[in-house]
Tab-separated table of C-alpha atoms (C1' of nucleotides) in Angstrom:
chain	number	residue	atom	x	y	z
A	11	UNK	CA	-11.979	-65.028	-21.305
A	12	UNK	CA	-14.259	-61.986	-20.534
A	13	UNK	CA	-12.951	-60.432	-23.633
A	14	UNK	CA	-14.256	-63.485	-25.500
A	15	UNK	CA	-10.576	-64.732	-26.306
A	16	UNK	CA	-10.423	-68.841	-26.229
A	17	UNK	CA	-7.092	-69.280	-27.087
A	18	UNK	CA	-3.814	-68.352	-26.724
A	19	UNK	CA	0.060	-68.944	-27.575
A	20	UNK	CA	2.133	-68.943	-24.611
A	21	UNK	CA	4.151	-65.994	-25.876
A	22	UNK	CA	1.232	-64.228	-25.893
A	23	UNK	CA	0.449	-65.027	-22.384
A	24	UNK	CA	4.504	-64.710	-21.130
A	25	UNK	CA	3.723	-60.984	-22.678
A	26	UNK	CA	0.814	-60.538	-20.771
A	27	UNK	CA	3.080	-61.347	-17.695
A	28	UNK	CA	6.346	-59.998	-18.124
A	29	UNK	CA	7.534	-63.990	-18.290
A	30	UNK	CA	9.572	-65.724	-20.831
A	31	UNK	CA	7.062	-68.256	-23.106
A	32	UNK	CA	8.911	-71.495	-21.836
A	33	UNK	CA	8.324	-70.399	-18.371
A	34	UNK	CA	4.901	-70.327	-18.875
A	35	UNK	CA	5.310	-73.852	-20.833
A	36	UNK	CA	7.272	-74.894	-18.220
A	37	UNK	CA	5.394	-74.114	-14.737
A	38	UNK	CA	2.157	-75.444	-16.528
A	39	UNK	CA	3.794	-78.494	-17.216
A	40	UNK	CA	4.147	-79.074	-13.734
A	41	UNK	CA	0.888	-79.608	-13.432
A	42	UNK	CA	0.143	-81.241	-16.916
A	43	UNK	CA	-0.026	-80.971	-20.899
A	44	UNK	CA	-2.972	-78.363	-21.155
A	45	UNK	CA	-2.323	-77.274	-24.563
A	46	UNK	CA	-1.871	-78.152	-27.437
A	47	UNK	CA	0.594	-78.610	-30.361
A	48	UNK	CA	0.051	-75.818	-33.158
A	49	UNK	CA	-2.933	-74.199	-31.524
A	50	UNK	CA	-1.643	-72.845	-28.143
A	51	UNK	CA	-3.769	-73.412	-24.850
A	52	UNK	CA	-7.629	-72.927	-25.340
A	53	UNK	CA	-8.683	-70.022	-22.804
A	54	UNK	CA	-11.583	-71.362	-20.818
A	55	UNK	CA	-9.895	-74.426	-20.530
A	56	UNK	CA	-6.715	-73.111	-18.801
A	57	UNK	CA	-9.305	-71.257	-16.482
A	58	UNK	CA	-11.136	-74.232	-15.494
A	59	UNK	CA	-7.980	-76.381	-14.833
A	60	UNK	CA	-5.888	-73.486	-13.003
A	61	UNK	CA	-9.119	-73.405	-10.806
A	62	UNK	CA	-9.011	-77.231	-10.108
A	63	UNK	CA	-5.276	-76.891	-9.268
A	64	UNK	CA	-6.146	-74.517	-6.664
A	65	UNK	CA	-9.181	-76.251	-5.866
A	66	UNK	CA	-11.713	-73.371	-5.615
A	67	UNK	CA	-14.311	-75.867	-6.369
A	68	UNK	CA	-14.083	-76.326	-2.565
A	69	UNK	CA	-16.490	-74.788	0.154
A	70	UNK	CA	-14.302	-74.777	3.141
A	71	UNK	CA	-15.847	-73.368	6.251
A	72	UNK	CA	-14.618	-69.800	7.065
A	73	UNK	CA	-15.443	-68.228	10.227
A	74	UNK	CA	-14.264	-64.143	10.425
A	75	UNK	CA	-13.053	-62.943	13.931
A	76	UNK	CA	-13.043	-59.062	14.219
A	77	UNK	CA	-15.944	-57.041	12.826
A	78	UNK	CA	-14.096	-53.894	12.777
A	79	UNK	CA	-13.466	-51.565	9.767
A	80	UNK	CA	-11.248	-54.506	8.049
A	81	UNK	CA	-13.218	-57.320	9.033
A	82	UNK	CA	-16.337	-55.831	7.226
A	83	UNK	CA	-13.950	-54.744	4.422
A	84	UNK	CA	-12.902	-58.279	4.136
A	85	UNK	CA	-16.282	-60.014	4.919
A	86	UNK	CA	-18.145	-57.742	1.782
A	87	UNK	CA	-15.547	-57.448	-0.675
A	88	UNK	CA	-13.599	-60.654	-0.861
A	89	UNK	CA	-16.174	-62.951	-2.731
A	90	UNK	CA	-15.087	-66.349	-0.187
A	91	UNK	CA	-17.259	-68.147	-2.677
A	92	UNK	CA	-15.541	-68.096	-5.379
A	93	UNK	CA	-12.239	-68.943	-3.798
A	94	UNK	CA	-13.179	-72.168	-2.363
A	95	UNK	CA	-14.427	-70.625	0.651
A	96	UNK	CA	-17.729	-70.558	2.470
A	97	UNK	CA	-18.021	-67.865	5.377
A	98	UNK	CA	-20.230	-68.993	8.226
A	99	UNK	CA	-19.497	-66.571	10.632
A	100	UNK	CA	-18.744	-63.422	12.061
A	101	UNK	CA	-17.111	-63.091	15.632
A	102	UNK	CA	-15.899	-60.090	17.581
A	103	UNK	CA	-16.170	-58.889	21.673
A	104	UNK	CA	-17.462	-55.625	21.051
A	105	UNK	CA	-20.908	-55.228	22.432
A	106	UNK	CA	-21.627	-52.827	20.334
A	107	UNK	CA	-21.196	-54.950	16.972
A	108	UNK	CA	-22.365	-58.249	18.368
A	109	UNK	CA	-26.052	-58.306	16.925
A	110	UNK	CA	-25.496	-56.306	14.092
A	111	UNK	CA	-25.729	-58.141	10.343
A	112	UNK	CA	-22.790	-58.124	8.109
A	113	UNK	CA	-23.858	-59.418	4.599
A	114	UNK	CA	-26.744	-62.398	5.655
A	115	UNK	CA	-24.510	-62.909	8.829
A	116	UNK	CA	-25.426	-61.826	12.506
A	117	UNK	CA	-22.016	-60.774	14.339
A	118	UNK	CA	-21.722	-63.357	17.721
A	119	UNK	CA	-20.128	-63.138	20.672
A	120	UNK	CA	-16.534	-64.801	21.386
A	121	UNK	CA	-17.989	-66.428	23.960
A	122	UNK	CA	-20.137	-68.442	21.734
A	123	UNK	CA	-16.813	-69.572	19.515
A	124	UNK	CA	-16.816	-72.840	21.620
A	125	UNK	CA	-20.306	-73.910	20.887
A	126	UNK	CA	-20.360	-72.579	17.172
A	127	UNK	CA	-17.355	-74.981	16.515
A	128	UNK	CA	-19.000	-78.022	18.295
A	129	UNK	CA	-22.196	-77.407	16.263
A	130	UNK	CA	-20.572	-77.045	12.841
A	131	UNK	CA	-17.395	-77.662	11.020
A	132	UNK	CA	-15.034	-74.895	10.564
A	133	UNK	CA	-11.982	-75.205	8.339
A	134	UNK	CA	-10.648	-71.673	8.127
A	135	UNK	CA	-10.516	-68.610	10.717
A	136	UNK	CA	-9.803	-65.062	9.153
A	137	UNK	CA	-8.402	-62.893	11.867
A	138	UNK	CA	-9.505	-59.153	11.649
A	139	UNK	CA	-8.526	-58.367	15.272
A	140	UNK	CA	-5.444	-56.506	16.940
A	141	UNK	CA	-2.104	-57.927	16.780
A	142	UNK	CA	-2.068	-58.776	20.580
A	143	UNK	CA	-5.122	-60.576	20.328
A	144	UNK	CA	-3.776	-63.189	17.452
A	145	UNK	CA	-1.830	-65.632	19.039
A	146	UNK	CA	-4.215	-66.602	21.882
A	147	UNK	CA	-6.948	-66.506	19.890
A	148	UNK	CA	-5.520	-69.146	17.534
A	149	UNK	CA	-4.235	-71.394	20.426
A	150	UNK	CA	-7.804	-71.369	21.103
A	151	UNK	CA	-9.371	-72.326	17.753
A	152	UNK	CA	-6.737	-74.730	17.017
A	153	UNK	CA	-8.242	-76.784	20.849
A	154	UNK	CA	-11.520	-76.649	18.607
A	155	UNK	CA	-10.456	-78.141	15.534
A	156	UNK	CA	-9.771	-75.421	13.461
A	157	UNK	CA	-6.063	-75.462	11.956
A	158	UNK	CA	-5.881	-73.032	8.866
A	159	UNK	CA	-6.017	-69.225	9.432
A	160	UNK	CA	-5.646	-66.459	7.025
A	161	UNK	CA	-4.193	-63.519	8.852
A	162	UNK	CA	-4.822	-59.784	8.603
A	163	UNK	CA	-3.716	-58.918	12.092
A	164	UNK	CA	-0.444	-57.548	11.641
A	165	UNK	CA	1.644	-60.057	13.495
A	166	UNK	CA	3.711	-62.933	11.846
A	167	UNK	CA	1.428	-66.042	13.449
A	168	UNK	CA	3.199	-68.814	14.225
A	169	UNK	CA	2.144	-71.938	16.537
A	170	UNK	CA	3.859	-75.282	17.994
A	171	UNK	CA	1.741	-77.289	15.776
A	172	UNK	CA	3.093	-79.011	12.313
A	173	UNK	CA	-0.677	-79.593	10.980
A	174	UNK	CA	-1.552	-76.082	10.470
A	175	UNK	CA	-1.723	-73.777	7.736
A	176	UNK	CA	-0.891	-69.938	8.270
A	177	UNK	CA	-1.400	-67.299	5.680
A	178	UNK	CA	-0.118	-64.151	6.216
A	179	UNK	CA	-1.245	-60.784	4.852
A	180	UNK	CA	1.383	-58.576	4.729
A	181	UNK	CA	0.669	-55.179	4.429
A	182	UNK	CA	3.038	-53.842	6.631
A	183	UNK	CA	5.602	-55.256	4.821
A	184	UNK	CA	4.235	-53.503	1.489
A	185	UNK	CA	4.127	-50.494	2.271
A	186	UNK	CA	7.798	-50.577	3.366
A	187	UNK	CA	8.487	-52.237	0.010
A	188	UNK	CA	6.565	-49.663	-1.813
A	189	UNK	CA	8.740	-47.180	0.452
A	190	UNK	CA	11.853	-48.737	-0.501
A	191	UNK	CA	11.180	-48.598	-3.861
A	192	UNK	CA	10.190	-45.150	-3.764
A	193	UNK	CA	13.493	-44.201	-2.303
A	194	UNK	CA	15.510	-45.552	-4.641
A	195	UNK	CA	13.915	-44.752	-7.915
A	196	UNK	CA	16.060	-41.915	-7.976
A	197	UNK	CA	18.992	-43.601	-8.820
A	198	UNK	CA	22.187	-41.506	-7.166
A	199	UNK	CA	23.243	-38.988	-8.668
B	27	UNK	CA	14.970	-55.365	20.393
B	28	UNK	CA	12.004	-54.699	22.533
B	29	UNK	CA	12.818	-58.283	24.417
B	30	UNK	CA	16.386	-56.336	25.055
B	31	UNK	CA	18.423	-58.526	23.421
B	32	UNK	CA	21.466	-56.342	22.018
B	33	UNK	CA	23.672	-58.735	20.174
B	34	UNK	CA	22.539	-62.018	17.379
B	35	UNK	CA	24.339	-63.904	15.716
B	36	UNK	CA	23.475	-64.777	12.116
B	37	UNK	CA	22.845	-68.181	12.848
B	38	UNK	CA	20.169	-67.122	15.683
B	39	UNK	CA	18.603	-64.797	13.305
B	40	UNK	CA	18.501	-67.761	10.187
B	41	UNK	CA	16.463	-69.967	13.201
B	42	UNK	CA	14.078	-67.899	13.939
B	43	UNK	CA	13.734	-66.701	10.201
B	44	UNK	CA	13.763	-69.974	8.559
B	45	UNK	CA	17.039	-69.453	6.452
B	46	UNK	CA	20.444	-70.373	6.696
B	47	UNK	CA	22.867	-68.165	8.005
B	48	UNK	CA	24.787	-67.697	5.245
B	49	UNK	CA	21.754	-66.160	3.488
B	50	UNK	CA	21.534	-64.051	6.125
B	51	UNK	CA	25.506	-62.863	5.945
B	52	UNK	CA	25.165	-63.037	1.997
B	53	UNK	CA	21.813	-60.576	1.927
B	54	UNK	CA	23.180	-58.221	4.610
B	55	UNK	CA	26.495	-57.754	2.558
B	56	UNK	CA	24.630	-56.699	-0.384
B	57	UNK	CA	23.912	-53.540	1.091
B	58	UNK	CA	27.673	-53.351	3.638
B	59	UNK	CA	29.256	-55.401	6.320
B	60	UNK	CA	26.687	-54.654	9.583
B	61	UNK	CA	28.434	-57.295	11.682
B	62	UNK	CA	31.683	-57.915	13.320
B	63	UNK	CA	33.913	-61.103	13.635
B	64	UNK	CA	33.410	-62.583	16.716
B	65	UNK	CA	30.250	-60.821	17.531
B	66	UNK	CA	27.922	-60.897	15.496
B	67	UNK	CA	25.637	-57.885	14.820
B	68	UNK	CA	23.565	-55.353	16.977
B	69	UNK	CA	20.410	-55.555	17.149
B	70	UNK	CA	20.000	-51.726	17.420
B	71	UNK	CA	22.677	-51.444	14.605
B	72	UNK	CA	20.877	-53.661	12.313
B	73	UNK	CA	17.503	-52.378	12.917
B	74	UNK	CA	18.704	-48.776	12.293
B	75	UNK	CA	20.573	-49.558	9.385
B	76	UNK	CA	17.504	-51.670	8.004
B	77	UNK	CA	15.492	-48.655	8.454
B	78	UNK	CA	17.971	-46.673	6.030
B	79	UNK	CA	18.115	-49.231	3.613
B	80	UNK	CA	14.139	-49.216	3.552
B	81	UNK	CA	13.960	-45.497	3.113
B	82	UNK	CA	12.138	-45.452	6.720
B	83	UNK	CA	13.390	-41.640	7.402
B	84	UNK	CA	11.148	-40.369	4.265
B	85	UNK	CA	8.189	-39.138	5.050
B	86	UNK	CA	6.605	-39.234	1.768
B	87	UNK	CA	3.097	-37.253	1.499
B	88	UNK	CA	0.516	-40.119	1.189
B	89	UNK	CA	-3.302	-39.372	0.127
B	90	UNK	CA	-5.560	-41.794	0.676
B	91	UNK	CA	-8.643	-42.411	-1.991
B	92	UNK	CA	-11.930	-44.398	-0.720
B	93	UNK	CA	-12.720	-43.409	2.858
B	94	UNK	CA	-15.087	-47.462	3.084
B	95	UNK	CA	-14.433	-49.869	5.589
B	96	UNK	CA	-10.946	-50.795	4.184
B	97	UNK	CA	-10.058	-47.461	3.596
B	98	UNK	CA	-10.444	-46.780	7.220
B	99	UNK	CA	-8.767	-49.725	8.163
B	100	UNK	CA	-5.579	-48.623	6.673
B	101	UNK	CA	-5.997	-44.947	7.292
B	102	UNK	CA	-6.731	-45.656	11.460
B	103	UNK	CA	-3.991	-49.156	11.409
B	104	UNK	CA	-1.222	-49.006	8.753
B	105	UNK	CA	0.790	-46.404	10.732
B	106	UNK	CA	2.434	-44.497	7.898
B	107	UNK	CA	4.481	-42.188	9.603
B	108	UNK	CA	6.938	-45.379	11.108
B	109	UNK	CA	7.281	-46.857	7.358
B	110	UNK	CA	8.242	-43.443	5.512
B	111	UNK	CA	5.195	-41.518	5.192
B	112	UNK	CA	2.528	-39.259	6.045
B	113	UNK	CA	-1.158	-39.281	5.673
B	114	UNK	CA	-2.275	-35.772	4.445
B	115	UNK	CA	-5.791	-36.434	2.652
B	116	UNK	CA	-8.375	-38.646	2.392
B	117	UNK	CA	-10.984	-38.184	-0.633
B	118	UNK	CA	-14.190	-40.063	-1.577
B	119	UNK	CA	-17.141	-39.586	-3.769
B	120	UNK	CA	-19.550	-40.156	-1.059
B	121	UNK	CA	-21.372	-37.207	0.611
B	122	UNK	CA	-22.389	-39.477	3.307
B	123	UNK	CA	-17.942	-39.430	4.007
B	124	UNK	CA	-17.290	-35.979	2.582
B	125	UNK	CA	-16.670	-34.092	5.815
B	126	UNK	CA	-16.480	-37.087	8.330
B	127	UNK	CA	-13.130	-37.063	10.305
B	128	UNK	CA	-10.754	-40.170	10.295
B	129	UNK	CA	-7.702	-39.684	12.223
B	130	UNK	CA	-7.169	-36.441	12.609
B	131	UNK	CA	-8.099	-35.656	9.012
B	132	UNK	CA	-11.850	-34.627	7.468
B	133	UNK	CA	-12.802	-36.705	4.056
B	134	UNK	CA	-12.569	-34.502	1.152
B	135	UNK	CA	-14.849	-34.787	-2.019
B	136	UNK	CA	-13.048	-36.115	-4.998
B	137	UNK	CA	-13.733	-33.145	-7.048
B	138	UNK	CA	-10.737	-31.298	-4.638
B	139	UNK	CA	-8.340	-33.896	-5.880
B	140	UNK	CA	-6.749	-31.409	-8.102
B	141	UNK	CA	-6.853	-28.180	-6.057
B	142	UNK	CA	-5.460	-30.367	-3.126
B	143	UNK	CA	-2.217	-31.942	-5.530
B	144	UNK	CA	-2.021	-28.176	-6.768
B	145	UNK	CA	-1.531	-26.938	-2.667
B	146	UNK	CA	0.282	-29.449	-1.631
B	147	UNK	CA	3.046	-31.956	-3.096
B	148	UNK	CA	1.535	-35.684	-2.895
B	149	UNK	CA	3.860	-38.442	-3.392
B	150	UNK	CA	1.403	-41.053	-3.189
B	151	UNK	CA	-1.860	-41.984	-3.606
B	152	UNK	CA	-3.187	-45.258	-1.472
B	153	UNK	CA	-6.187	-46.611	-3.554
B	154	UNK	CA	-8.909	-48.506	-1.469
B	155	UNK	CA	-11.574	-47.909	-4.026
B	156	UNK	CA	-13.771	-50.824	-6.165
B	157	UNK	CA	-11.556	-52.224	-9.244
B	158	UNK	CA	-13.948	-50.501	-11.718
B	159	UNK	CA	-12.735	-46.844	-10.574
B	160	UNK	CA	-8.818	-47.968	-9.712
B	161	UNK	CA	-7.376	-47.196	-13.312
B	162	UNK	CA	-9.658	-43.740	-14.357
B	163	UNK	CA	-8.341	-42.243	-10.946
B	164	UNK	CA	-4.789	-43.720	-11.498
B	165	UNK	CA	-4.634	-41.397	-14.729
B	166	UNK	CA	-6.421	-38.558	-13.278
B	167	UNK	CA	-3.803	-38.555	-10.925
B	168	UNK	CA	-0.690	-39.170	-12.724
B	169	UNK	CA	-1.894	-36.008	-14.619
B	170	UNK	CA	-1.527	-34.219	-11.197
B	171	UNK	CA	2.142	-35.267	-10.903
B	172	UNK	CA	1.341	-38.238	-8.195
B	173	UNK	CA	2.937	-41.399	-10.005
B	174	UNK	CA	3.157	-44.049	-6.943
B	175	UNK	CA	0.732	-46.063	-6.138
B	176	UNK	CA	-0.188	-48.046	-2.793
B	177	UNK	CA	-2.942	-50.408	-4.547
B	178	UNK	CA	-5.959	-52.198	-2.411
B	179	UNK	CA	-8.151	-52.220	-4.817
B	180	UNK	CA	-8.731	-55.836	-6.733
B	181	UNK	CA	-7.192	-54.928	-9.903
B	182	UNK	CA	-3.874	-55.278	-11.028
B	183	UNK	CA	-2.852	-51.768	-11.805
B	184	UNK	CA	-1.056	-50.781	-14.728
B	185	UNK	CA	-0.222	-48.041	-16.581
B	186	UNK	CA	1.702	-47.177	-20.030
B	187	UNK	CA	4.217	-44.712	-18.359
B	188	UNK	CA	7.230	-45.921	-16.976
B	189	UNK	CA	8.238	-43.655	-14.061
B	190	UNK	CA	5.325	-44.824	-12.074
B	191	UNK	CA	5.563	-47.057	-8.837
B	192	UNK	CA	2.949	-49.799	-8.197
B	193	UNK	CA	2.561	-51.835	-5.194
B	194	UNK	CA	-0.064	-54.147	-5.367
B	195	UNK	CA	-1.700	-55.737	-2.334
B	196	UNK	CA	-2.715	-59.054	-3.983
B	197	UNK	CA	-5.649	-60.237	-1.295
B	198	UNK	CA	-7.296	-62.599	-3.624
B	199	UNK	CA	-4.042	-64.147	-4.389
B	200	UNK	CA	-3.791	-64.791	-0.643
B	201	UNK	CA	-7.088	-66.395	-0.435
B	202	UNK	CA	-6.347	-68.526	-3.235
B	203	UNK	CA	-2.757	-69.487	-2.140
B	204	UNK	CA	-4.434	-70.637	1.016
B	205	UNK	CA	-7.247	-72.524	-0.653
B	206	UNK	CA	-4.430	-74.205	-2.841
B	207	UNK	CA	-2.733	-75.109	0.415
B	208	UNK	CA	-5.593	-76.622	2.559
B	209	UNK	CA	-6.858	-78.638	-0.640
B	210	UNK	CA	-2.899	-80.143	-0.919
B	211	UNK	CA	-2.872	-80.283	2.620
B	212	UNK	CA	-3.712	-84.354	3.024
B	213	UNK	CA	-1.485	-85.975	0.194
B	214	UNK	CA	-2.966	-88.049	-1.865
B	215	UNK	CA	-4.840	-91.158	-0.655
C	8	DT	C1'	45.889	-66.268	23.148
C	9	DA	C1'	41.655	-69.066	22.095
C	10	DG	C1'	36.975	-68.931	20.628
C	11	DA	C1'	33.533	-67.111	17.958
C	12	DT	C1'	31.659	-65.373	14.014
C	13	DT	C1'	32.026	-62.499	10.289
C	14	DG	C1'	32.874	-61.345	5.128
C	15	DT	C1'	33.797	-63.600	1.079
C	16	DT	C1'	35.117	-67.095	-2.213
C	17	DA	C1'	34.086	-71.539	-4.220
C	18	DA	C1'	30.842	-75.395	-4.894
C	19	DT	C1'	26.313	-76.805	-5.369
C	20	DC	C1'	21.797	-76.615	-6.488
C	21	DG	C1'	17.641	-75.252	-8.676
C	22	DA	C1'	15.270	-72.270	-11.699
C	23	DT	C1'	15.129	-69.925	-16.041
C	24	DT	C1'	16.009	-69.811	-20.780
C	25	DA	C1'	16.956	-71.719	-25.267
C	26	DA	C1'	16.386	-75.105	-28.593
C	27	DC	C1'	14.045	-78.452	-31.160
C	28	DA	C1'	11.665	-82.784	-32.216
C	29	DA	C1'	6.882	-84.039	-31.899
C	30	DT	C1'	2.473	-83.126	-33.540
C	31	DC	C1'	-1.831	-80.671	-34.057
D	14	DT	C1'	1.299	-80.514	-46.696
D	15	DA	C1'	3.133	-76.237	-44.342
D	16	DG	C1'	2.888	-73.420	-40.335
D	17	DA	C1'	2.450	-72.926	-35.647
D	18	DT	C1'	3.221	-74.035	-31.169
D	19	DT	C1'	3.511	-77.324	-27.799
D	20	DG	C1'	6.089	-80.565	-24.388
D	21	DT	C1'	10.514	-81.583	-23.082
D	22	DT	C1'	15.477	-81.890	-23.018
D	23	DA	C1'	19.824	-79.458	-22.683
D	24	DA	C1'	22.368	-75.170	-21.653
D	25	DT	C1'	22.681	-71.233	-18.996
D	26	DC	C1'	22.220	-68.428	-15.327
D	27	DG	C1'	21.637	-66.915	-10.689
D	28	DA	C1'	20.787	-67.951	-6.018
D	29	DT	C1'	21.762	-70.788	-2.085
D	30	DT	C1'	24.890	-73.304	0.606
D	31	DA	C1'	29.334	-74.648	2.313
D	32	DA	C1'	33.822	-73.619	3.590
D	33	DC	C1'	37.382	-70.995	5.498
D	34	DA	C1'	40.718	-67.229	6.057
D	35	DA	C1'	40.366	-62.878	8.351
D	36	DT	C1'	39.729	-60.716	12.575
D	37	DC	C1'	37.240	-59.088	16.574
DNA sequence: TAGATTGTTAATCGATTAACAATC
DNA sequence: TAGATTGTTAATCGATTAACAATC
């Protein structure tokens, strides 16, 4: 779309991708007949539907714990907004960061966690913090209402609770992939 | 293994994995029979034998371009040298970086790229740079001889050679994934 | 020896691919 | 109308699951 394409075939797009054209057919079809017979799928409308699928026309609440080196990372680089995502806040216990401003947002204490989530909604926590720190500090939120976290800490979070939503970044487990691969791209010899 | 346990069976491991255990016997025979009738597998023995598969005992020279917030991040948290390699440079275009110390290693202008690869033998280069620099550096560096690539940055790397390595840390995919989730998350009313 | 649990084969399931009628 | 390309059905393929003989 930014090169000022509006449409294309599915083989073109399955080339784009490495993917066969009927899987392309296929998995859109899932979600419904977007293009059309002898033209292919118009660009900007595959955009706007793929969006609505995901539903980044939503504004969910996101609150950041851990203003450290990859909470600010996260905080300035990962446009929330245009993912569905609003971010309303910036936590961490370091005295030395709570005050400071990280885009327009000042970063609080933990200790105010309880009365930020009593005074506004919160849909989404984004934990920046050490791996010890995760679990407890989820059992926590989830008391206050807030039951989807997107997790940087580098421990596999899991809770007793079947209405939550965990999303784990796994970097770790990357860079042993990208090791693995490295290894064996010298095939024996 | 750090709870002690020396001994699982693959039915333990598929519950607290979320498979069945014969994916877990099928998978593990892919790469040689780790267990014993009876038994079941060591923990040590699997872990140590995981570690092989994975290429853990490399310790593939790693530089690391963008010394920002996320660069940090990874530099001070990734621990390299337990996943196969070593971090031996860090390089930015900054002169407010140039010469600050991360680790145990000082930030090195980008114009020493190629005297650095010319010293030393890089294996790979860990990009935590903004998308719009990702692909000039990728081919300023395959031209050094450095041809895997550990990629932060929010671009999907590519390049038209085919001995080249990419790992791609997809964050906005994450984000998305978990905005697709929440928004599915109360079925239909 | 009896019990447990693997490695491995066979059966099932689901996902990918191929094919083509429908239709723009 | 002819050409292109979809949506969709049928065929193929591969991955998961089940079953069980081998064996610790």
């Amino acid at each position: 779309m930014d090169k000022g394409v509006t449409r294309i075939s599915s083989r073109e797009l399955s080339d784009k991708m490495g993917l066969t054209a009927s899987q392309i057919r296929q998995d859109l079809n899932c979600f419904g007949g977007f293009g059309q017979q002898g033209y292919g799928y118009s660009v900007e409308g595959l955009y706007l539907k793929i969006g609505q699928i995901l539903g980044l026309e939503n504004s969910y609440k996101a609150i950041l714990i851990g203003a450290g080196n990859l909470g600010k990372a996260v905080a300035v680089h990962m446009s929330f907004e245009k993912k569905g995502f609003s971010l309303v806040g910036i936590f961490d216990n370091d005295p030395a960061k709570i005050g400071s401003e990280i885009r327009d947002l000042k970063v609080c204490s933990m200790d105010e966690l309880e009365l930020f989530c009593s005074e506004n909604h919160v849909d989404v926590a984004v934990f920046c913090v050490p791996k010890t720190a995760t679990k407890h500090i989820a059992e926590r939120l989830y008391k206050l209402g807030v039951k989807n976290y997107w997790n940087f800490s580098h421990y596999d979070l899991s809770l007793d609770y079947d209405d939550i939503i965990v999303e784990n970044v796994h970097m770790n487990d990357s860079l042993m992939i990208l090791c693995y691969r490295i290894s064996n791209k010298e095939p024996e010899k």
